[in-house]
Amino acid sequence: PVPLPRCLLDAPRPREEEDPPEDGTARGPADPSHALTHAGLAAGSILSSLSRIASGGSAASSEMRSLESRRRALDAEADDVAHALAIREGCARGASSLSGRRHGDAARAVADVDAVLGG
């Protein structure tokens, strides 16, 4: 977290009562109920909240990168399975065509398998 400036950290804390001083004098920065003191406390609270949000965002970002990496790995596995199924189907078609003496169909099946294996 980013630290608050020293002048805000050293500012007095507000007191419970909000009544003006009895002697009628104006409140100064050293007065615990002065606006600068309240602003310093508010700034500290906001800074703390933003720091928590930033650290949570960093964790979420890391998790998103991890999930994206896992998705790419699963996509690669799915492509491999699709290629294996295409090869198997082409081999089965080729064998069936050869046993039925359909040499043209067998040649097309071999070409399909070759296309999958070649890329």
mmCIF file of N, CA and C in Angstrom:
data_model
loop_
_atom_site.group_PDB
_atom_site.id
_atom_site.type_symbol
_atom_site.label_atom_id
_atom_site.label_comp_id
_atom_site.label_asym_id
_atom_site.label_seq_id
_atom_site.Cartn_x
_atom_site.Cartn_y
_atom_site.Cartn_z
ATOM 1 N N PRO A 1 0.814 -1.192 0.000
ATOM 2 C CA PRO A 1 0.000 0.000 0.000
ATOM 3 C C PRO A 1 0.861 1.261 0.000
ATOM 4 N N VAL A 2 0.344 2.304 -0.569
ATOM 5 C CA VAL A 2 1.024 3.598 -0.602
ATOM 6 C C VAL A 2 0.791 4.286 0.733
ATOM 7 N N PRO A 3 1.852 4.732 1.398
ATOM 8 C CA PRO A 3 1.663 5.375 2.706
ATOM 9 C C PRO A 3 1.121 6.793 2.544
ATOM 10 N N LEU A 4 0.386 7.237 3.556
ATOM 11 C CA LEU A 4 -0.102 8.611 3.592
ATOM 12 C C LEU A 4 1.052 9.543 3.930
ATOM 13 N N PRO A 5 0.958 10.805 3.494
ATOM 14 C CA PRO A 5 2.000 11.769 3.885
ATOM 15 C C PRO A 5 2.063 11.910 5.405
ATOM 16 N N ARG A 6 3.248 12.202 5.902
ATOM 17 C CA ARG A 6 3.479 12.292 7.348
ATOM 18 C C ARG A 6 2.568 13.338 8.005
ATOM 19 N N CYS A 7 2.338 14.481 7.306
ATOM 20 C CA CYS A 7 1.522 15.533 7.903
ATOM 21 C C CYS A 7 0.092 15.046 8.156
ATOM 22 N N LEU A 8 -0.419 14.161 7.307
ATOM 23 C CA LEU A 8 -1.765 13.633 7.541
ATOM 24 C C LEU A 8 -1.760 12.565 8.627
ATOM 25 N N LEU A 9 -0.699 11.778 8.682
ATOM 26 C CA LEU A 9 -0.612 10.755 9.720
ATOM 27 C C LEU A 9 -0.494 11.370 11.111
ATOM 28 N N ASP A 10 0.201 12.517 11.193
ATOM 29 C CA ASP A 10 0.428 13.167 12.493
ATOM 30 C C ASP A 10 -0.724 14.069 12.913
ATOM 31 N N ALA A 11 -1.702 14.278 12.033
ATOM 32 C CA ALA A 11 -2.823 15.166 12.365
ATOM 33 C C ALA A 11 -3.606 14.561 13.523
ATOM 34 N N PRO A 12 -4.106 15.423 14.430
ATOM 35 C CA PRO A 12 -4.875 14.899 15.578
ATOM 36 C C PRO A 12 -6.190 14.269 15.119
ATOM 37 N N ARG A 13 -6.654 13.333 15.876
ATOM 38 C CA ARG A 13 -7.908 12.653 15.575
ATOM 39 C C ARG A 13 -9.091 13.507 16.001
ATOM 40 N N PRO A 14 -10.236 13.410 15.329
ATOM 41 C CA PRO A 14 -11.401 14.209 15.722
ATOM 42 C C PRO A 14 -11.928 13.769 17.080
ATOM 43 N N ARG A 15 -12.446 14.738 17.801
ATOM 44 C CA ARG A 15 -13.027 14.417 19.098
ATOM 45 C C ARG A 15 -14.505 14.116 18.909
ATOM 46 N N GLU A 16 -15.108 13.595 19.925
ATOM 47 C CA GLU A 16 -16.498 13.149 19.840
ATOM 48 C C GLU A 16 -17.475 14.290 19.623
ATOM 49 N N GLU A 17 -17.345 15.393 20.394
ATOM 50 C CA GLU A 17 -18.338 16.460 20.271
ATOM 51 C C GLU A 17 -18.011 17.334 19.074
ATOM 52 N N GLU A 18 -19.025 17.840 18.460
ATOM 53 C CA GLU A 18 -18.870 18.683 17.285
ATOM 54 C C GLU A 18 -19.193 20.143 17.597
ATOM 55 N N ASP A 19 -19.289 20.501 18.867
ATOM 56 C CA ASP A 19 -19.608 21.875 19.248
ATOM 57 C C ASP A 19 -18.387 22.765 19.047
ATOM 58 N N PRO A 20 -18.585 24.034 18.664
ATOM 59 C CA PRO A 20 -17.448 24.947 18.527
ATOM 60 C C PRO A 20 -16.831 25.219 19.891
ATOM 61 N N PRO A 21 -15.602 25.668 19.917
ATOM 62 C CA PRO A 21 -14.955 25.967 21.202
ATOM 63 C C PRO A 21 -15.752 27.013 21.971
ATOM 64 N N GLU A 22 -15.720 26.909 23.308
ATOM 65 C CA GLU A 22 -16.482 27.810 24.185
ATOM 66 C C GLU A 22 -16.023 29.254 24.063
ATOM 67 N N ASP A 23 -14.722 29.455 23.791
ATOM 68 C CA ASP A 23 -14.208 30.823 23.771
ATOM 69 C C ASP A 23 -14.471 31.538 22.449
ATOM 70 N N GLY A 24 -15.104 30.885 21.483
ATOM 71 C CA GLY A 24 -15.465 31.512 20.227
ATOM 72 C C GLY A 24 -14.338 31.586 19.218
ATOM 73 N N THR A 25 -13.198 30.962 19.513
ATOM 74 C CA THR A 25 -12.089 30.996 18.557
ATOM 75 C C THR A 25 -12.351 30.022 17.419
ATOM 76 N N ALA A 26 -11.755 30.309 16.285
ATOM 77 C CA ALA A 26 -11.919 29.436 15.105
ATOM 78 C C ALA A 26 -11.085 28.180 15.273
ATOM 79 N N ARG A 27 -11.525 27.141 14.642
ATOM 80 C CA ARG A 27 -10.780 25.883 14.685
ATOM 81 C C ARG A 27 -9.617 25.945 13.702
ATOM 82 N N GLY A 28 -8.464 25.475 14.112
ATOM 83 C CA GLY A 28 -7.285 25.434 13.245
ATOM 84 C C GLY A 28 -6.921 24.007 12.924
ATOM 85 N N PRO A 29 -5.891 23.800 12.097
ATOM 86 C CA PRO A 29 -5.497 22.451 11.709
ATOM 87 C C PRO A 29 -5.117 21.556 12.873
ATOM 88 N N ALA A 30 -4.719 22.151 13.996
ATOM 89 C CA ALA A 30 -4.354 21.335 15.160
ATOM 90 C C ALA A 30 -5.579 20.882 15.930
ATOM 91 N N ASP A 31 -6.709 21.492 15.668
ATOM 92 C CA ASP A 31 -7.959 21.123 16.344
ATOM 93 C C ASP A 31 -8.412 19.766 15.807
ATOM 94 N N PRO A 32 -8.709 18.808 16.688
ATOM 95 C CA PRO A 32 -9.070 17.464 16.229
ATOM 96 C C PRO A 32 -10.342 17.408 15.399
ATOM 97 N N SER A 33 -11.166 18.424 15.439
ATOM 98 C CA SER A 33 -12.386 18.385 14.642
ATOM 99 C C SER A 33 -12.245 19.232 13.371
ATOM 100 N N HIS A 34 -11.041 19.656 13.063
ATOM 101 C CA HIS A 34 -10.789 20.476 11.872
ATOM 102 C C HIS A 34 -11.000 19.638 10.604
ATOM 103 N N ALA A 35 -11.398 20.280 9.519
ATOM 104 C CA ALA A 35 -11.686 19.584 8.255
ATOM 105 C C ALA A 35 -10.464 18.842 7.709
ATOM 106 N N LEU A 36 -9.268 19.396 7.920
ATOM 107 C CA LEU A 36 -8.049 18.726 7.447
ATOM 108 C C LEU A 36 -7.876 17.369 8.125
ATOM 109 N N THR A 37 -8.205 17.310 9.394
ATOM 110 C CA THR A 37 -8.115 16.045 10.118
ATOM 111 C C THR A 37 -9.090 15.032 9.531
ATOM 112 N N HIS A 38 -10.314 15.474 9.286
ATOM 113 C CA HIS A 38 -11.303 14.580 8.692
ATOM 114 C C HIS A 38 -10.885 14.139 7.291
ATOM 115 N N ALA A 39 -10.322 15.069 6.527
ATOM 116 C CA ALA A 39 -9.862 14.729 5.172
ATOM 117 C C ALA A 39 -8.739 13.704 5.221
ATOM 118 N N GLY A 40 -7.843 13.863 6.191
ATOM 119 C CA GLY A 40 -6.749 12.899 6.334
ATOM 120 C C GLY A 40 -7.252 11.514 6.675
ATOM 121 N N LEU A 41 -8.224 11.449 7.555
ATOM 122 C CA LEU A 41 -8.796 10.148 7.921
ATOM 123 C C LEU A 41 -9.521 9.522 6.737
ATOM 124 N N ALA A 42 -10.252 10.342 5.991
ATOM 125 C CA ALA A 42 -10.956 9.832 4.812
ATOM 126 C C ALA A 42 -9.961 9.349 3.765
ATOM 127 N N ALA A 43 -8.874 10.108 3.566
ATOM 128 C CA ALA A 43 -7.854 9.707 2.587
ATOM 129 C C ALA A 43 -7.222 8.379 2.982
ATOM 130 N N GLY A 44 -6.970 8.210 4.269
ATOM 131 C CA GLY A 44 -6.401 6.940 4.738
ATOM 132 C C GLY A 44 -7.331 5.775 4.484
ATOM 133 N N SER A 45 -8.605 5.985 4.732
ATOM 134 C CA SER A 45 -9.593 4.925 4.496
ATOM 135 C C SER A 45 -9.695 4.584 3.014
ATOM 136 N N ILE A 46 -9.732 5.617 2.170
ATOM 137 C CA ILE A 46 -9.811 5.398 0.721
ATOM 138 C C ILE A 46 -8.562 4.687 0.220
ATOM 139 N N LEU A 47 -7.402 5.122 0.691
ATOM 140 C CA LEU A 47 -6.145 4.505 0.285
ATOM 141 C C LEU A 47 -6.100 3.033 0.685
ATOM 142 N N SER A 48 -6.569 2.736 1.869
ATOM 143 C CA SER A 48 -6.616 1.351 2.319
ATOM 144 C C SER A 48 -7.537 0.511 1.434
ATOM 145 N N SER A 49 -8.699 1.058 1.102
ATOM 146 C CA SER A 49 -9.642 0.340 0.240
ATOM 147 C C SER A 49 -9.058 0.109 -1.151
ATOM 148 N N LEU A 50 -8.425 1.142 -1.700
ATOM 149 C CA LEU A 50 -7.832 1.003 -3.035
ATOM 150 C C LEU A 50 -6.699 -0.015 -3.043
ATOM 151 N N SER A 51 -5.933 -0.065 -1.970
ATOM 152 C CA SER A 51 -4.846 -1.047 -1.880
ATOM 153 C C SER A 51 -5.406 -2.462 -1.856
ATOM 154 N N ARG A 52 -6.504 -2.673 -1.116
ATOM 155 C CA ARG A 52 -7.127 -3.998 -1.080
ATOM 156 C C ARG A 52 -7.675 -4.366 -2.459
ATOM 157 N N ILE A 53 -8.280 -3.395 -3.144
ATOM 158 C CA ILE A 53 -8.812 -3.648 -4.482
ATOM 159 C C ILE A 53 -7.680 -4.000 -5.434
ATOM 160 N N ALA A 54 -6.579 -3.267 -5.355
ATOM 161 C CA ALA A 54 -5.439 -3.517 -6.248
ATOM 162 C C ALA A 54 -4.855 -4.897 -6.009
ATOM 163 N N SER A 55 -4.713 -5.299 -4.754
ATOM 164 C CA SER A 55 -4.146 -6.628 -4.501
ATOM 165 C C SER A 55 -5.117 -7.711 -4.941
ATOM 166 N N GLY A 56 -6.407 -7.482 -4.794
ATOM 167 C CA GLY A 56 -7.392 -8.445 -5.283
ATOM 168 C C GLY A 56 -7.387 -8.519 -6.797
ATOM 169 N N GLY A 57 -7.202 -7.373 -7.458
ATOM 170 C CA GLY A 57 -7.133 -7.344 -8.916
ATOM 171 C C GLY A 57 -5.926 -8.101 -9.428
ATOM 172 N N SER A 58 -4.818 -7.986 -8.705
ATOM 173 C CA SER A 58 -3.609 -8.699 -9.096
ATOM 174 C C SER A 58 -3.820 -10.211 -8.980
ATOM 175 N N ALA A 59 -4.473 -10.639 -7.911
ATOM 176 C CA ALA A 59 -4.758 -12.068 -7.736
ATOM 177 C C ALA A 59 -5.712 -12.554 -8.818
ATOM 178 N N ALA A 60 -6.716 -11.744 -9.131
ATOM 179 C CA ALA A 60 -7.671 -12.116 -10.179
ATOM 180 C C ALA A 60 -6.978 -12.191 -11.530
ATOM 181 N N SER A 61 -6.063 -11.281 -11.777
ATOM 182 C CA SER A 61 -5.325 -11.285 -13.031
ATOM 183 C C SER A 61 -4.475 -12.552 -13.152
ATOM 184 N N SER A 62 -3.825 -12.941 -12.072
ATOM 185 C CA SER A 62 -3.031 -14.176 -12.084
ATOM 186 C C SER A 62 -3.920 -15.389 -12.335
ATOM 187 N N GLU A 63 -5.086 -15.391 -11.700
ATOM 188 C CA GLU A 63 -6.006 -16.509 -11.900
ATOM 189 C C GLU A 63 -6.501 -16.552 -13.338
ATOM 190 N N MET A 64 -6.769 -15.383 -13.923
ATOM 191 C CA MET A 64 -7.220 -15.339 -15.323
ATOM 192 C C MET A 64 -6.131 -15.875 -16.254
ATOM 193 N N ARG A 65 -4.874 -15.504 -16.009
ATOM 194 C CA ARG A 65 -3.771 -16.020 -16.835
ATOM 195 C C ARG A 65 -3.672 -17.535 -16.701
ATOM 196 N N SER A 66 -3.834 -18.035 -15.500
ATOM 197 C CA SER A 66 -3.779 -19.475 -15.268
ATOM 198 C C SER A 66 -4.923 -20.191 -15.993
ATOM 199 N N LEU A 67 -6.128 -19.622 -15.899
ATOM 200 C CA LEU A 67 -7.276 -20.224 -16.585
ATOM 201 C C LEU A 67 -7.116 -20.182 -18.097
ATOM 202 N N GLU A 68 -6.573 -19.097 -18.615
ATOM 203 C CA GLU A 68 -6.345 -18.986 -20.065
ATOM 204 C C GLU A 68 -5.325 -20.018 -20.529
ATOM 205 N N SER A 69 -4.294 -20.230 -19.747
ATOM 206 C CA SER A 69 -3.285 -21.246 -20.077
ATOM 207 C C SER A 69 -3.912 -22.641 -20.082
ATOM 208 N N ARG A 70 -4.744 -22.909 -19.098
ATOM 209 C CA ARG A 70 -5.427 -24.212 -19.023
ATOM 210 C C ARG A 70 -6.378 -24.393 -20.205
ATOM 211 N N ARG A 71 -7.066 -23.306 -20.606
ATOM 212 C CA ARG A 71 -7.979 -23.376 -21.754
ATOM 213 C C ARG A 71 -7.208 -23.697 -23.030
ATOM 214 N N ARG A 72 -6.029 -23.088 -23.212
ATOM 215 C CA ARG A 72 -5.219 -23.380 -24.402
ATOM 216 C C ARG A 72 -4.795 -24.834 -24.410
ATOM 217 N N ALA A 73 -4.425 -25.371 -23.240
ATOM 218 C CA ALA A 73 -4.023 -26.779 -23.159
ATOM 219 C C ALA A 73 -5.204 -27.694 -23.506
ATOM 220 N N LEU A 74 -6.393 -27.363 -23.000
ATOM 221 C CA LEU A 74 -7.572 -28.174 -23.317
ATOM 222 C C LEU A 74 -7.944 -28.076 -24.794
ATOM 223 N N ASP A 75 -7.789 -26.886 -25.389
ATOM 224 C CA ASP A 75 -8.044 -26.740 -26.824
ATOM 225 C C ASP A 75 -7.094 -27.602 -27.645
ATOM 226 N N ALA A 76 -5.821 -27.647 -27.241
ATOM 227 C CA ALA A 76 -4.838 -28.476 -27.948
ATOM 228 C C ALA A 76 -5.204 -29.957 -27.815
ATOM 229 N N GLU A 77 -5.633 -30.371 -26.627
ATOM 230 C CA GLU A 77 -6.047 -31.767 -26.444
ATOM 231 C C GLU A 77 -7.275 -32.091 -27.292
ATOM 232 N N ALA A 78 -8.223 -31.168 -27.369
ATOM 233 C CA ALA A 78 -9.424 -31.388 -28.184
ATOM 234 C C ALA A 78 -9.057 -31.515 -29.657
ATOM 235 N N ASP A 79 -8.112 -30.688 -30.121
ATOM 236 C CA ASP A 79 -7.656 -30.798 -31.513
ATOM 237 C C ASP A 79 -7.002 -32.151 -31.759
ATOM 238 N N ASP A 80 -6.203 -32.621 -30.817
ATOM 239 C CA ASP A 80 -5.555 -33.927 -30.951
ATOM 240 C C ASP A 80 -6.585 -35.049 -31.041
ATOM 241 N N VAL A 81 -7.621 -34.981 -30.212
ATOM 242 C CA VAL A 81 -8.681 -35.999 -30.247
ATOM 243 C C VAL A 81 -9.420 -35.952 -31.582
ATOM 244 N N ALA A 82 -9.695 -34.751 -32.073
ATOM 245 C CA ALA A 82 -10.381 -34.617 -33.371
ATOM 246 C C ALA A 82 -9.536 -35.203 -34.490
ATOM 247 N N HIS A 83 -8.235 -34.943 -34.459
ATOM 248 C CA HIS A 83 -7.343 -35.519 -35.474
ATOM 249 C C HIS A 83 -7.314 -37.048 -35.377
ATOM 250 N N ALA A 84 -7.252 -37.576 -34.164
ATOM 251 C CA ALA A 84 -7.221 -39.035 -33.985
ATOM 252 C C ALA A 84 -8.508 -39.668 -34.514
ATOM 253 N N LEU A 85 -9.638 -39.018 -34.251
ATOM 254 C CA LEU A 85 -10.904 -39.559 -34.757
ATOM 255 C C LEU A 85 -10.962 -39.505 -36.288
ATOM 256 N N ALA A 86 -10.441 -38.431 -36.878
ATOM 257 C CA ALA A 86 -10.428 -38.319 -38.341
ATOM 258 C C ALA A 86 -9.531 -39.392 -38.954
ATOM 259 N N ILE A 87 -8.397 -39.645 -38.327
ATOM 260 C CA ILE A 87 -7.490 -40.690 -38.817
ATOM 261 C C ILE A 87 -8.154 -42.057 -38.715
ATOM 262 N N ARG A 88 -8.777 -42.322 -37.583
ATOM 263 C CA ARG A 88 -9.450 -43.615 -37.396
ATOM 264 C C ARG A 88 -10.562 -43.802 -38.414
ATOM 265 N N GLU A 89 -11.371 -42.752 -38.613
ATOM 266 C CA GLU A 89 -12.473 -42.843 -39.578
ATOM 267 C C GLU A 89 -11.931 -43.057 -40.993
ATOM 268 N N GLY A 90 -10.844 -42.353 -41.336
ATOM 269 C CA GLY A 90 -10.243 -42.519 -42.665
ATOM 270 C C GLY A 90 -9.683 -43.909 -42.855
ATOM 271 N N CYS A 91 -9.055 -44.453 -41.841
ATOM 272 C CA CYS A 91 -8.506 -45.815 -41.933
ATOM 273 C C CYS A 91 -9.629 -46.845 -42.075
ATOM 274 N N ALA A 92 -10.703 -46.660 -41.310
ATOM 275 C CA ALA A 92 -11.836 -47.588 -41.404
ATOM 276 C C ALA A 92 -12.470 -47.510 -42.795
ATOM 277 N N ARG A 93 -12.610 -46.295 -43.338
ATOM 278 C CA ARG A 93 -13.169 -46.134 -44.689
ATOM 279 C C ARG A 93 -12.270 -46.776 -45.731
ATOM 280 N N GLY A 94 -10.972 -46.580 -45.578
ATOM 281 C CA GLY A 94 -10.009 -47.169 -46.520
ATOM 282 C C GLY A 94 -10.054 -48.681 -46.490
ATOM 283 N N ALA A 95 -10.098 -49.270 -45.295
ATOM 284 C CA ALA A 95 -10.148 -50.731 -45.178
ATOM 285 C C ALA A 95 -11.432 -51.283 -45.773
ATOM 286 N N SER A 96 -12.537 -50.609 -45.487
ATOM 287 C CA SER A 96 -13.821 -51.039 -46.034
ATOM 288 C C SER A 96 -13.824 -50.946 -47.559
ATOM 289 N N SER A 97 -13.246 -49.869 -48.075
ATOM 290 C CA SER A 97 -13.195 -49.692 -49.532
ATOM 291 C C SER A 97 -12.315 -50.746 -50.189
ATOM 292 N N LEU A 98 -11.198 -51.071 -49.567
ATOM 293 C CA LEU A 98 -10.319 -52.098 -50.135
ATOM 294 C C LEU A 98 -10.989 -53.470 -50.126
ATOM 295 N N SER A 99 -11.685 -53.772 -49.030
ATOM 296 C CA SER A 99 -12.333 -55.080 -48.971
ATOM 297 C C SER A 99 -13.473 -55.159 -49.989
ATOM 298 N N GLY A 100 -14.035 -54.027 -50.361
ATOM 299 C CA GLY A 100 -15.092 -54.013 -51.380
ATOM 300 C C GLY A 100 -14.545 -53.737 -52.759
ATOM 301 N N ARG A 101 -13.230 -53.719 -52.896
ATOM 302 C CA ARG A 101 -12.543 -53.495 -54.166
ATOM 303 C C ARG A 101 -12.921 -52.141 -54.802
ATOM 304 N N ARG A 102 -13.150 -51.152 -53.936
ATOM 305 C CA ARG A 102 -13.403 -49.792 -54.431
ATOM 306 C C ARG A 102 -12.101 -49.002 -54.229
ATOM 307 N N HIS A 103 -11.224 -49.179 -55.163
ATOM 308 C CA HIS A 103 -9.870 -48.625 -55.024
ATOM 309 C C HIS A 103 -9.869 -47.095 -55.051
ATOM 310 N N GLY A 104 -10.780 -46.492 -55.788
ATOM 311 C CA GLY A 104 -10.870 -45.024 -55.811
ATOM 312 C C GLY A 104 -11.259 -44.469 -54.450
ATOM 313 N N ASP A 105 -12.253 -45.121 -53.804
ATOM 314 C CA ASP A 105 -12.667 -44.693 -52.465
ATOM 315 C C ASP A 105 -11.544 -44.898 -51.451
ATOM 316 N N ALA A 106 -10.821 -46.011 -51.594
ATOM 317 C CA ALA A 106 -9.704 -46.289 -50.687
ATOM 318 C C ALA A 106 -8.619 -45.228 -50.859
ATOM 319 N N ALA A 107 -8.354 -44.824 -52.092
ATOM 320 C CA ALA A 107 -7.335 -43.802 -52.351
ATOM 321 C C ALA A 107 -7.762 -42.460 -51.727
ATOM 322 N N ARG A 108 -9.055 -42.106 -51.825
ATOM 323 C CA ARG A 108 -9.535 -40.863 -51.208
ATOM 324 C C ARG A 108 -9.414 -40.916 -49.683
ATOM 325 N N ALA A 109 -9.713 -42.069 -49.101
ATOM 326 C CA ALA A 109 -9.584 -42.227 -47.650
ATOM 327 C C ALA A 109 -8.134 -42.062 -47.213
ATOM 328 N N VAL A 110 -7.225 -42.650 -47.989
ATOM 329 C CA VAL A 110 -5.797 -42.512 -47.668
ATOM 330 C C VAL A 110 -5.368 -41.048 -47.784
ATOM 331 N N ALA A 111 -5.876 -40.347 -48.803
ATOM 332 C CA ALA A 111 -5.545 -38.931 -48.982
ATOM 333 C C ALA A 111 -6.092 -38.099 -47.799
ATOM 334 N N ASP A 112 -7.283 -38.449 -47.324
ATOM 335 C CA ASP A 112 -7.862 -37.729 -46.171
ATOM 336 C C ASP A 112 -6.985 -37.930 -44.916
ATOM 337 N N VAL A 113 -6.575 -39.186 -44.698
ATOM 338 C CA VAL A 113 -5.712 -39.474 -43.541
ATOM 339 C C VAL A 113 -4.373 -38.751 -43.698
ATOM 340 N N ASP A 114 -3.831 -38.746 -44.919
ATOM 341 C CA ASP A 114 -2.567 -38.076 -45.172
ATOM 342 C C ASP A 114 -2.691 -36.560 -44.906
ATOM 343 N N ALA A 115 -3.842 -35.986 -45.262
ATOM 344 C CA ALA A 115 -4.061 -34.558 -45.029
ATOM 345 C C ALA A 115 -4.069 -34.255 -43.515
ATOM 346 N N VAL A 116 -4.675 -35.113 -42.727
ATOM 347 C CA VAL A 116 -4.697 -34.919 -41.270
ATOM 348 C C VAL A 116 -3.296 -35.063 -40.689
ATOM 349 N N LEU A 117 -2.569 -36.079 -41.156
ATOM 350 C CA LEU A 117 -1.235 -36.305 -40.637
ATOM 351 C C LEU A 117 -0.255 -35.220 -41.087
ATOM 352 N N GLY A 118 -0.487 -34.696 -42.279
ATOM 353 C CA GLY A 118 0.423 -33.676 -42.806
ATOM 354 C C GLY A 118 0.119 -32.284 -42.290
ATOM 355 N N GLY A 119 -1.008 -32.115 -41.698
ATOM 356 C CA GLY A 119 -1.175 -30.828 -41.137
ATOM 357 C C GLY A 119 -2.415 -30.114 -41.238
#
